[in-house]
mmCIF file of C-alpha atoms in Angstrom:
data_model
loop_
_atom_site.group_PDB
_atom_site.id
_atom_site.type_symbol
_atom_site.label_atom_id
_atom_site.label_comp_id
_atom_site.label_asym_id
_atom_site.label_seq_id
_atom_site.Cartn_x
_atom_site.Cartn_y
_atom_site.Cartn_z
ATOM 1 C CA UNK A 1 132.976 -21.894 182.297
ATOM 2 C CA UNK A 2 129.286 -22.755 182.596
ATOM 3 C CA UNK A 3 127.987 -24.430 179.425
ATOM 4 C CA UNK A 4 124.722 -26.303 179.099
ATOM 5 C CA UNK A 5 125.938 -29.617 177.660
ATOM 6 C CA UNK A 6 122.466 -31.168 177.220
ATOM 7 C CA UNK A 7 121.355 -28.083 175.271
ATOM 8 C CA UNK A 8 124.508 -28.119 173.126
ATOM 9 C CA UNK A 9 123.971 -31.810 172.458
ATOM 10 C CA UNK A 10 120.366 -31.227 171.418
ATOM 11 C CA UNK A 11 121.442 -28.412 169.124
ATOM 12 C CA UNK A 12 124.170 -30.465 167.473
ATOM 13 C CA UNK A 13 121.879 -33.428 166.955
ATOM 14 C CA UNK A 14 119.183 -31.192 165.478
ATOM 15 C CA UNK A 15 121.736 -29.944 162.931
ATOM 16 C CA UNK A 16 122.671 -33.578 162.252
ATOM 17 C CA UNK A 17 119.071 -34.511 161.505
ATOM 18 C CA UNK A 18 118.639 -31.694 158.985
ATOM 19 C CA UNK A 19 121.763 -31.682 156.771
ATOM 20 C CA UNK A 20 121.959 -29.526 153.654
ATOM 21 C CA UNK A 21 124.423 -29.561 150.774
ATOM 22 C CA UNK A 22 126.744 -26.719 149.819
ATOM 23 C CA UNK A 23 124.977 -23.469 148.834
ATOM 24 C CA UNK A 24 121.667 -25.115 149.815
ATOM 25 C CA UNK A 25 122.022 -24.477 153.577
ATOM 26 C CA UNK A 26 118.830 -22.388 153.716
ATOM 27 C CA UNK A 27 117.336 -23.795 156.926
ATOM 28 C CA UNK A 28 120.743 -24.175 158.548
ATOM 29 C CA UNK A 29 121.591 -20.531 157.893
ATOM 30 C CA UNK A 30 118.231 -19.369 159.220
ATOM 31 C CA UNK A 31 118.726 -21.391 162.405
ATOM 32 C CA UNK A 32 122.268 -20.081 162.950
ATOM 33 C CA UNK A 33 121.159 -16.482 162.354
ATOM 34 C CA UNK A 34 118.193 -16.814 164.719
ATOM 35 C CA UNK A 35 120.382 -18.224 167.494
ATOM 36 C CA UNK A 36 122.995 -15.491 167.091
ATOM 37 C CA UNK A 37 120.279 -12.845 167.337
ATOM 38 C CA UNK A 38 118.857 -14.608 170.375
ATOM 39 C CA UNK A 39 122.289 -14.367 172.015
ATOM 40 C CA UNK A 40 122.342 -10.628 171.314
ATOM 41 C CA UNK A 41 124.793 -10.491 168.407
ATOM 42 C CA UNK A 42 124.567 -8.247 165.370
ATOM 43 C CA UNK A 43 123.805 -10.547 162.423
ATOM 44 C CA UNK A 44 124.423 -10.175 158.684
ATOM 45 C CA UNK A 45 123.139 -12.726 156.196
ATOM 46 C CA UNK A 46 124.556 -13.278 152.743
ATOM 47 C CA UNK A 47 125.971 -16.378 151.136
ATOM 48 C CA UNK A 48 126.948 -17.271 154.721
ATOM 49 C CA UNK A 49 126.054 -15.908 158.143
ATOM 50 C CA UNK A 50 128.177 -13.384 160.044
ATOM 51 C CA UNK A 51 127.710 -12.589 163.714
ATOM 52 C CA UNK A 52 129.381 -9.560 165.311
ATOM 53 C CA UNK A 53 130.072 -9.313 169.039
ATOM 54 C CA UNK A 54 131.701 -6.196 170.453
ATOM 55 C CA UNK A 55 132.868 -5.615 174.017
ATOM 56 C CA UNK A 56 134.882 -2.900 175.729
ATOM 57 C CA UNK A 57 136.768 -0.219 173.861
ATOM 58 C CA UNK A 58 139.414 -2.372 172.154
ATOM 59 C CA UNK A 59 139.900 -1.701 168.461
ATOM 60 C CA UNK A 60 141.251 -5.126 167.453
ATOM 61 C CA UNK A 61 139.086 -7.737 165.723
ATOM 62 C CA UNK A 62 139.499 -11.456 165.094
ATOM 63 C CA UNK A 63 137.449 -13.963 163.103
ATOM 64 C CA UNK A 64 136.293 -17.464 164.065
ATOM 65 C CA UNK A 65 135.011 -19.742 161.310
ATOM 66 C CA UNK A 66 132.698 -22.760 161.282
ATOM 67 C CA UNK A 67 131.485 -24.650 158.193
ATOM 68 C CA UNK A 68 127.803 -25.501 157.657
ATOM 69 C CA UNK A 69 127.409 -27.896 154.712
ATOM 70 C CA UNK A 70 126.876 -31.650 154.627
ATOM 71 C CA UNK A 71 127.789 -34.378 152.120
ATOM 72 C CA UNK A 72 125.827 -36.378 149.502
ATOM 73 C CA UNK A 73 126.031 -39.599 151.556
ATOM 74 C CA UNK A 74 123.272 -41.962 152.694
ATOM 75 C CA UNK A 75 123.695 -42.327 156.446
ATOM 76 C CA UNK A 76 124.097 -45.832 157.921
ATOM 77 C CA UNK A 77 124.252 -44.879 161.614
ATOM 78 C CA UNK A 78 122.331 -46.626 164.380
ATOM 79 C CA UNK A 79 121.726 -43.641 166.700
ATOM 80 C CA UNK A 80 118.318 -42.002 167.125
ATOM 81 C CA UNK A 81 119.100 -38.700 165.369
ATOM 82 C CA UNK A 82 120.006 -39.942 161.894
ATOM 83 C CA UNK A 83 119.609 -37.665 158.893
ATOM 84 C CA UNK A 84 116.027 -37.013 157.841
ATOM 85 C CA UNK A 85 117.212 -35.846 154.423
ATOM 86 C CA UNK A 86 117.717 -38.985 152.267
ATOM 87 C CA UNK A 87 121.133 -39.133 150.635
ATOM 88 C CA UNK A 88 122.533 -36.212 152.650
ATOM 89 C CA UNK A 89 124.572 -36.544 155.846
ATOM 90 C CA UNK A 90 126.787 -34.561 158.182
ATOM 91 C CA UNK A 91 129.651 -37.015 157.707
ATOM 92 C CA UNK A 92 132.438 -34.511 158.374
ATOM 93 C CA UNK A 93 131.357 -32.987 161.682
ATOM 94 C CA UNK A 94 130.244 -29.594 160.459
ATOM 95 C CA UNK A 95 127.196 -29.995 162.703
ATOM 96 C CA UNK A 96 129.588 -30.091 165.659
ATOM 97 C CA UNK A 97 131.740 -27.239 164.350
ATOM 98 C CA UNK A 98 128.699 -24.957 164.166
ATOM 99 C CA UNK A 99 127.533 -25.972 167.616
ATOM 100 C CA UNK A 100 130.898 -25.362 169.294
ATOM 101 C CA UNK A 101 131.090 -21.885 167.786
ATOM 102 C CA UNK A 102 127.489 -21.079 168.693
ATOM 103 C CA UNK A 103 128.203 -22.242 172.252
ATOM 104 C CA UNK A 104 131.143 -19.862 172.396
ATOM 105 C CA UNK A 105 129.058 -17.010 170.973
ATOM 106 C CA UNK A 106 126.403 -17.515 173.642
ATOM 107 C CA UNK A 107 128.977 -17.733 176.446
ATOM 108 C CA UNK A 108 130.916 -14.663 175.296
ATOM 109 C CA UNK A 109 127.743 -12.625 174.821
ATOM 110 C CA UNK A 110 126.668 -13.453 178.383
ATOM 111 C CA UNK A 111 130.105 -12.868 179.942
ATOM 112 C CA UNK A 112 132.482 -11.198 177.476
ATOM 113 C CA UNK A 113 135.733 -10.922 179.400
ATOM 114 C CA UNK A 114 137.384 -9.397 176.321
ATOM 115 C CA UNK A 115 137.848 -6.004 174.714
ATOM 116 C CA UNK A 116 137.435 -5.724 170.954
ATOM 117 C CA UNK A 117 135.356 -7.370 168.229
ATOM 118 C CA UNK A 118 134.751 -11.023 167.417
ATOM 119 C CA UNK A 119 133.478 -11.841 163.924
ATOM 120 C CA UNK A 120 131.754 -15.237 163.814
ATOM 121 C CA UNK A 121 131.947 -16.595 160.260
ATOM 122 C CA UNK A 122 129.513 -19.393 159.391
ATOM 123 C CA UNK A 123 130.591 -20.559 155.958
ATOM 124 C CA UNK A 124 128.662 -22.536 153.325
ATOM 125 C CA UNK A 125 130.019 -25.101 150.877
ATOM 126 C CA UNK A 126 133.336 -26.038 152.433
ATOM 127 C CA UNK A 127 133.237 -29.529 150.927
ATOM 128 C CA UNK A 128 133.597 -28.308 147.339
ATOM 129 C CA UNK A 129 136.046 -25.558 148.246
ATOM 130 C CA UNK A 130 133.727 -22.765 147.105
ATOM 131 C CA UNK A 131 132.201 -21.248 150.234
ATOM 132 C CA UNK A 132 135.079 -19.231 151.648
ATOM 133 C CA UNK A 133 135.780 -17.591 148.301
ATOM 134 C CA UNK A 134 132.076 -16.826 147.903
ATOM 135 C CA UNK A 135 132.114 -14.982 151.234
ATOM 136 C CA UNK A 136 135.293 -13.154 150.238
ATOM 137 C CA UNK A 137 133.666 -12.209 146.925
ATOM 138 C CA UNK A 138 130.879 -10.600 148.982
ATOM 139 C CA UNK A 139 133.635 -8.487 150.600
ATOM 140 C CA UNK A 140 133.100 -10.002 154.030
ATOM 141 C CA UNK A 141 136.593 -8.994 155.166
ATOM 142 C CA UNK A 142 136.143 -5.455 153.853
ATOM 143 C CA UNK A 143 132.804 -5.015 155.603
ATOM 144 C CA UNK A 144 134.027 -6.702 158.788
ATOM 145 C CA UNK A 145 137.816 -6.240 158.939
ATOM 146 C CA UNK A 146 139.726 -8.727 161.071
ATOM 147 C CA UNK A 147 143.399 -9.056 161.914
ATOM 148 C CA UNK A 148 143.439 -12.836 162.436
ATOM 149 C CA UNK A 149 141.212 -15.797 161.616
ATOM 150 C CA UNK A 150 140.840 -19.242 163.207
ATOM 151 C CA UNK A 151 139.045 -22.541 162.535
ATOM 152 C CA UNK A 152 138.630 -25.928 164.235
ATOM 153 C CA UNK A 153 138.138 -29.283 162.529
ATOM 154 C CA UNK A 154 137.518 -32.526 164.364
ATOM 155 C CA UNK A 155 139.912 -35.427 163.756
ATOM 156 C CA UNK A 156 138.679 -39.026 164.112
ATOM 157 C CA UNK A 157 141.307 -41.463 165.344
ATOM 158 C CA UNK A 158 142.911 -38.901 167.658
ATOM 159 C CA UNK A 159 142.181 -38.954 171.423
ATOM 160 C CA UNK A 160 139.073 -37.041 172.443
ATOM 161 C CA UNK A 161 139.915 -33.394 173.048
ATOM 162 C CA UNK A 162 143.516 -33.567 171.832
ATOM 163 C CA UNK A 163 144.520 -30.361 170.046
ATOM 164 C CA UNK A 164 147.094 -30.503 167.270
ATOM 165 C CA UNK A 165 148.343 -27.863 164.894
ATOM 166 C CA UNK A 166 151.565 -26.498 163.452
ATOM 167 C CA UNK A 167 153.138 -23.335 162.136
ATOM 168 C CA UNK A 168 153.314 -23.204 158.348
ATOM 169 C CA UNK A 169 151.589 -25.640 156.014
ATOM 170 C CA UNK A 170 148.840 -27.628 157.766
ATOM 171 C CA UNK A 171 146.696 -28.927 154.837
ATOM 172 C CA UNK A 172 147.487 -29.748 151.228
ATOM 173 C CA UNK A 173 145.964 -28.153 148.167
ATOM 174 C CA UNK A 174 143.557 -30.093 145.980
ATOM 175 C CA UNK A 175 143.472 -29.735 142.201
ATOM 176 C CA UNK A 176 141.024 -31.584 139.985
ATOM 177 C CA UNK A 177 142.174 -32.613 136.524
ATOM 178 C CA UNK A 178 140.463 -33.927 133.415
ATOM 179 C CA UNK A 179 142.367 -35.288 130.409
ATOM 180 C CA UNK A 180 140.409 -36.110 127.244
ATOM 181 C CA UNK A 181 142.017 -38.173 124.473
ATOM 182 C CA UNK A 182 140.395 -37.877 121.041
ATOM 183 C CA UNK A 183 141.429 -40.769 118.828
ATOM 184 C CA UNK A 184 139.565 -42.807 116.243
ATOM 185 C CA UNK A 185 137.129 -45.528 117.197
ATOM 186 C CA UNK A 186 136.909 -48.760 115.259
ATOM 187 C CA UNK A 187 136.061 -52.443 115.178
ATOM 188 C CA UNK A 188 137.569 -54.530 117.956
ATOM 189 C CA UNK A 189 138.767 -57.053 115.402
ATOM 190 C CA UNK A 190 140.728 -54.438 113.398
ATOM 191 C CA UNK A 191 142.529 -52.160 115.879
ATOM 192 C CA UNK A 192 145.059 -51.112 113.248
ATOM 193 C CA UNK A 193 142.352 -49.217 111.395
ATOM 194 C CA UNK A 194 141.712 -46.790 114.264
ATOM 195 C CA UNK A 195 143.500 -45.030 117.086
ATOM 196 C CA UNK A 196 142.375 -46.718 120.275
ATOM 197 C CA UNK A 197 141.870 -43.999 122.893
ATOM 198 C CA UNK A 198 141.694 -46.559 125.714
ATOM 199 C CA UNK A 199 145.207 -47.880 125.135
ATOM 200 C CA UNK A 200 146.591 -44.365 124.785
ATOM 201 C CA UNK A 201 144.750 -43.284 127.919
ATOM 202 C CA UNK A 202 146.222 -46.251 129.798
ATOM 203 C CA UNK A 203 149.721 -45.100 128.874
ATOM 204 C CA UNK A 204 148.908 -41.680 130.308
ATOM 205 C CA UNK A 205 147.584 -43.188 133.553
ATOM 206 C CA UNK A 206 150.824 -45.090 134.117
ATOM 207 C CA UNK A 207 153.036 -42.177 133.099
ATOM 208 C CA UNK A 208 151.275 -39.810 135.495
ATOM 209 C CA UNK A 209 152.550 -41.928 138.381
ATOM 210 C CA UNK A 210 156.102 -40.886 137.521
ATOM 211 C CA UNK A 211 155.336 -37.276 138.492
ATOM 212 C CA UNK A 212 155.499 -38.030 142.204
ATOM 213 C CA UNK A 213 157.934 -40.938 141.901
ATOM 214 C CA UNK A 214 160.489 -39.287 139.620
ATOM 215 C CA UNK A 215 159.809 -35.586 139.043
ATOM 216 C CA UNK A 216 159.281 -34.171 142.547
ATOM 217 C CA UNK A 217 161.640 -34.267 145.512
ATOM 218 C CA UNK A 218 161.310 -37.272 147.841
ATOM 219 C CA UNK A 219 159.210 -36.314 150.831
ATOM 220 C CA UNK A 220 157.313 -33.606 148.940
ATOM 221 C CA UNK A 221 154.043 -35.090 150.169
ATOM 222 C CA UNK A 222 152.389 -34.795 146.751
ATOM 223 C CA UNK A 223 149.759 -37.231 145.488
ATOM 224 C CA UNK A 224 148.447 -37.742 141.945
ATOM 225 C CA UNK A 225 145.444 -40.069 141.668
ATOM 226 C CA UNK A 226 143.451 -40.993 138.575
ATOM 227 C CA UNK A 227 139.989 -41.736 139.921
ATOM 228 C CA UNK A 228 137.873 -42.176 136.768
ATOM 229 C CA UNK A 229 138.526 -43.668 133.300
ATOM 230 C CA UNK A 230 135.607 -43.143 130.934
ATOM 231 C CA UNK A 231 135.375 -44.197 127.271
ATOM 232 C CA UNK A 232 132.774 -44.461 124.520
ATOM 233 C CA UNK A 233 133.773 -48.057 123.747
ATOM 234 C CA UNK A 234 131.408 -51.032 123.641
ATOM 235 C CA UNK A 235 131.738 -54.840 123.650
ATOM 236 C CA UNK A 236 133.176 -54.957 120.144
ATOM 237 C CA UNK A 237 133.860 -51.247 119.594
ATOM 238 C CA UNK A 238 137.240 -49.690 120.298
ATOM 239 C CA UNK A 239 136.739 -46.261 121.872
ATOM 240 C CA UNK A 240 137.574 -43.115 119.997
ATOM 241 C CA UNK A 241 137.409 -40.965 123.118
ATOM 242 C CA UNK A 242 138.767 -41.571 126.605
ATOM 243 C CA UNK A 243 138.484 -39.218 129.560
ATOM 244 C CA UNK A 244 140.667 -39.451 132.652
ATOM 245 C CA UNK A 245 139.607 -37.630 135.790
ATOM 246 C CA UNK A 246 141.488 -37.328 139.025
ATOM 247 C CA UNK A 247 142.817 -35.461 141.984
ATOM 248 C CA UNK A 248 146.238 -34.001 142.774
ATOM 249 C CA UNK A 249 147.450 -32.890 146.211
ATOM 250 C CA UNK A 250 150.435 -30.669 146.903
ATOM 251 C CA UNK A 251 152.067 -29.018 149.889
ATOM 252 C CA UNK A 252 153.331 -25.920 148.119
ATOM 253 C CA UNK A 253 152.254 -23.739 145.182
ATOM 254 C CA UNK A 254 155.575 -24.571 143.524
ATOM 255 C CA UNK A 255 154.908 -28.316 143.587
ATOM 256 C CA UNK A 256 151.324 -27.750 142.497
ATOM 257 C CA UNK A 257 152.542 -25.829 139.441
ATOM 258 C CA UNK A 258 155.116 -28.527 138.688
ATOM 259 C CA UNK A 259 152.439 -31.227 138.819
ATOM 260 C CA UNK A 260 150.320 -29.320 136.322
ATOM 261 C CA UNK A 261 153.252 -28.673 133.983
ATOM 262 C CA UNK A 262 154.417 -32.305 134.042
ATOM 263 C CA UNK A 263 150.845 -33.548 133.548
ATOM 264 C CA UNK A 264 150.431 -31.423 130.447
ATOM 265 C CA UNK A 265 153.843 -32.478 129.133
ATOM 266 C CA UNK A 266 153.074 -36.174 129.623
ATOM 267 C CA UNK A 267 149.601 -36.006 128.073
ATOM 268 C CA UNK A 268 150.714 -34.025 125.048
ATOM 269 C CA UNK A 269 153.856 -36.122 124.568
ATOM 270 C CA UNK A 270 152.080 -39.481 124.571
ATOM 271 C CA UNK A 271 149.190 -38.358 122.387
ATOM 272 C CA UNK A 272 151.567 -36.684 119.954
ATOM 273 C CA UNK A 273 153.447 -39.963 119.594
ATOM 274 C CA UNK A 274 150.168 -41.666 118.649
ATOM 275 C CA UNK A 275 148.944 -38.885 116.375
ATOM 276 C CA UNK A 276 145.817 -38.027 118.350
ATOM 277 C CA UNK A 277 144.477 -34.920 120.076
ATOM 278 C CA UNK A 278 144.270 -34.238 123.802
ATOM 279 C CA UNK A 279 142.894 -31.564 126.099
ATOM 280 C CA UNK A 280 144.016 -31.084 129.702
ATOM 281 C CA UNK A 281 142.014 -29.180 132.299
ATOM 282 C CA UNK A 282 143.654 -28.559 135.694
ATOM 283 C CA UNK A 283 141.702 -26.552 138.250
ATOM 284 C CA UNK A 284 142.639 -25.727 141.845
ATOM 285 C CA UNK A 285 139.819 -24.837 144.229
ATOM 286 C CA UNK A 286 141.489 -25.762 147.525
ATOM 287 C CA UNK A 287 144.800 -23.947 147.881
ATOM 288 C CA UNK A 288 147.344 -24.904 150.551
ATOM 289 C CA UNK A 289 146.311 -24.011 154.110
ATOM 290 C CA UNK A 290 149.075 -22.054 155.811
ATOM 291 C CA UNK A 291 149.145 -21.264 159.540
ATOM 292 C CA UNK A 292 150.810 -18.001 160.555
ATOM 293 C CA UNK A 293 153.207 -17.893 163.545
ATOM 294 C CA UNK A 294 151.386 -15.509 165.901
ATOM 295 C CA UNK A 295 147.891 -17.041 165.541
ATOM 296 C CA UNK A 296 149.392 -20.529 165.887
ATOM 297 C CA UNK A 297 151.151 -19.579 169.120
ATOM 298 C CA UNK A 298 147.878 -18.108 170.400
ATOM 299 C CA UNK A 299 145.924 -21.271 169.555
ATOM 300 C CA UNK A 300 148.485 -23.399 171.389
ATOM 301 C CA UNK A 301 148.255 -21.139 174.454
ATOM 302 C CA UNK A 302 144.453 -21.320 174.423
ATOM 303 C CA UNK A 303 144.534 -25.121 174.131
ATOM 304 C CA UNK A 304 146.860 -25.432 177.089
ATOM 305 C CA UNK A 305 144.809 -22.965 179.099
ATOM 306 C CA UNK A 306 141.776 -25.137 178.390
ATOM 307 C CA UNK A 307 143.717 -28.063 179.849
ATOM 308 C CA UNK A 308 143.908 -30.030 176.608
ATOM 309 C CA UNK A 309 146.649 -32.370 175.488
ATOM 310 C CA UNK A 310 148.396 -30.263 172.861
ATOM 311 C CA UNK A 311 150.623 -31.220 169.927
ATOM 312 C CA UNK A 312 152.170 -27.985 168.605
ATOM 313 C CA UNK A 313 154.122 -29.489 165.695
ATOM 314 C CA UNK A 314 151.972 -32.177 164.114
ATOM 315 C CA UNK A 315 152.682 -33.423 160.591
ATOM 316 C CA UNK A 316 150.764 -31.696 157.762
ATOM 317 C CA UNK A 317 147.528 -33.323 156.669
ATOM 318 C CA UNK A 318 147.031 -34.659 153.139
ATOM 319 C CA UNK A 319 143.403 -33.506 153.026
ATOM 320 C CA UNK A 320 142.408 -30.025 151.912
ATOM 321 C CA UNK A 321 140.469 -27.266 153.663
ATOM 322 C CA UNK A 322 138.527 -24.322 152.278
ATOM 323 C CA UNK A 323 139.623 -22.248 155.292
ATOM 324 C CA UNK A 324 142.824 -21.751 153.264
ATOM 325 C CA UNK A 325 141.220 -18.840 151.409
ATOM 326 C CA UNK A 326 140.564 -17.006 154.676
ATOM 327 C CA UNK A 327 144.055 -17.669 156.040
ATOM 328 C CA UNK A 328 145.554 -16.480 152.745
ATOM 329 C CA UNK A 329 143.718 -13.188 153.175
ATOM 330 C CA UNK A 330 144.680 -12.563 156.820
ATOM 331 C CA UNK A 331 147.011 -14.434 159.209
ATOM 332 C CA UNK A 332 145.262 -17.502 160.580
ATOM 333 C CA UNK A 333 145.468 -20.842 162.317
ATOM 334 C CA UNK A 334 143.667 -24.094 161.544
ATOM 335 C CA UNK A 335 143.404 -26.417 164.544
ATOM 336 C CA UNK A 336 142.563 -30.140 164.703
ATOM 337 C CA UNK A 337 140.546 -31.477 167.647
ATOM 338 C CA UNK A 338 140.597 -35.200 168.421
ATOM 339 C CA UNK A 339 137.166 -36.800 167.923
ATOM 340 C CA UNK A 340 137.922 -40.142 169.601
ATOM 341 C CA UNK A 341 139.532 -43.422 168.686
ATOM 342 C CA UNK A 342 136.687 -45.928 168.662
ATOM 343 C CA UNK A 343 133.108 -46.430 167.556
ATOM 344 C CA UNK A 344 131.373 -43.915 165.273
ATOM 345 C CA UNK A 345 133.625 -41.130 166.615
ATOM 346 C CA UNK A 346 136.701 -42.975 165.373
ATOM 347 C CA UNK A 347 135.368 -43.733 161.894
ATOM 348 C CA UNK A 348 137.052 -41.809 159.057
ATOM 349 C CA UNK A 349 135.635 -38.493 157.958
ATOM 350 C CA UNK A 350 133.108 -38.939 155.125
ATOM 351 C CA UNK A 351 132.193 -42.458 156.297
ATOM 352 C CA UNK A 352 128.486 -43.248 156.269
ATOM 353 C CA UNK A 353 128.652 -44.385 159.920
ATOM 354 C CA UNK A 354 130.839 -41.545 161.252
ATOM 355 C CA UNK A 355 129.496 -39.319 164.029
ATOM 356 C CA UNK A 356 130.762 -36.157 165.713
ATOM 357 C CA UNK A 357 131.665 -36.669 169.373
ATOM 358 C CA UNK A 358 129.325 -34.622 171.570
ATOM 359 C CA UNK A 359 131.910 -34.674 174.359
ATOM 360 C CA UNK A 360 133.805 -32.098 172.270
ATOM 361 C CA UNK A 361 131.032 -29.501 172.380
ATOM 362 C CA UNK A 362 131.964 -27.855 175.706
ATOM 363 C CA UNK A 363 135.667 -28.432 175.007
ATOM 364 C CA UNK A 364 135.541 -26.606 171.692
ATOM 365 C CA UNK A 365 133.364 -23.800 173.049
ATOM 366 C CA UNK A 366 135.725 -23.243 175.974
ATOM 367 C CA UNK A 367 138.742 -23.287 173.653
ATOM 368 C CA UNK A 368 137.097 -20.572 171.553
ATOM 369 C CA UNK A 369 136.344 -18.374 174.566
ATOM 370 C CA UNK A 370 139.881 -18.744 175.910
ATOM 371 C CA UNK A 371 141.298 -17.882 172.502
ATOM 372 C CA UNK A 372 139.143 -14.755 172.224
ATOM 373 C CA UNK A 373 140.208 -13.549 175.657
ATOM 374 C CA UNK A 374 143.852 -14.256 174.811
ATOM 375 C CA UNK A 375 143.757 -12.279 171.559
ATOM 376 C CA UNK A 376 141.447 -9.474 172.783
ATOM 377 C CA UNK A 377 142.507 -8.940 176.408
ATOM 378 C CA UNK A 378 140.651 -6.603 178.740
ATOM 379 C CA UNK A 379 142.127 -3.119 178.884
ATOM 380 C CA UNK A 380 142.198 -0.395 181.480
ATOM 381 C CA UNK A 381 139.232 1.561 180.203
ATOM 382 C CA UNK A 382 138.742 3.849 183.178
#
C-alpha cells in the first residue's frame, strides 16, 4: 500500500497545532470536510462530518469512526508543532485518529478494491461523552445506514503498532455523581448548635468505599471515586452545606445500576441519621463499550493481514469511550493500537507532554483499508 508518510505526518501535526474543544471543532471540521471532498468523497456536514465512499455494486455498508476534539490542557511538549491554542491540547491522540482515517479515505478513493459503501464518521466531543449521541440525534445512522461500525484508539505504553481488542466488554461506563448535604452552619466553637455538613459528608465519603469493597462481586472491575469535596465553611465557621462530586466506573449496566442504588441508600441513610437533607444526582454519559463477535473477528483478521502483533483477548479497559453509543446502535468493534513505550509516545493519555506516534499513521491507514476490503469484498459484477 502506497501512503505518503511525510504528508500524513504534516497533516497530523497541523491538527496538533490547532486543537479545538468539544462542539467547538469549527476549523477542524472544515479541514476534514475539505480533504474528504478533495479525495472525491460525498460529504455531509452537521454536528460532525460524514464522508461517503461507494464502489462496485455491493449493497453492504460499514462505518469507520474517528474523534476530533482536544482537551483543556496547557501543552508542555518540546517538539516544534506544539499547540497554538493556549490551554487546549490534543493530549489523547485524536489528531492521529483523524489522520489515519483520512489516509485510509484517500487510499480507498484512489484504489477501492472493495464493493459496497464506507461511511467515514468524524465525531465531535468524544471527551465529554456527548458527540456520538449528538450525531445519532441528527439521525446519522438513518440517513447513512450501516451494518457494522469500527473505531481505533491509540494506547501509550503498548508496543508501537500492537493491536489489541476483545469480544464483549472492552471499556467501562462512566457515571458522574453529585451529593449535596444540607445541614446547619454554625460557630466553630459551638458545633452542638448546628449540623456540621462537613463531618456528615466525610461519613458519606468513607461509606461510599464499601460499595466496591462489600456490595459488588469481587473482580467486578467497578470503581467509585470521590474527586471533589466542597463546603461553604470558613476559618471559624462550620459549613451548613457540603457537596461531594465524583466518578463511578462499571463493566455492566447491572453493576452501574447497583452502584447508583447503593449510593442513594448510603447518602440518605447517613443524612437521615443526622437529621439533615441530601440530594443525589447520578448521570451516565459514557455507557459500557461492547464489541460484537463478527466485527471483532474481522478486526483481528485485518490486524493480522496488516502484519501487526495482535492480542485478540486483552483485558477490558477501565477508561470510557463515547464510541459505545455507536456500537450500541449497530454491531461494532473498538480496537486499541499501541502508541509506544517510551518518550512522549509512552506518556499516559491526557498528560501535558503526551504525543501521538507518527509511525502509526501508515499502520492505522493500512489497517483501515484491509478491514474495509475484508468486510466489503469484491464481487463478480460482470
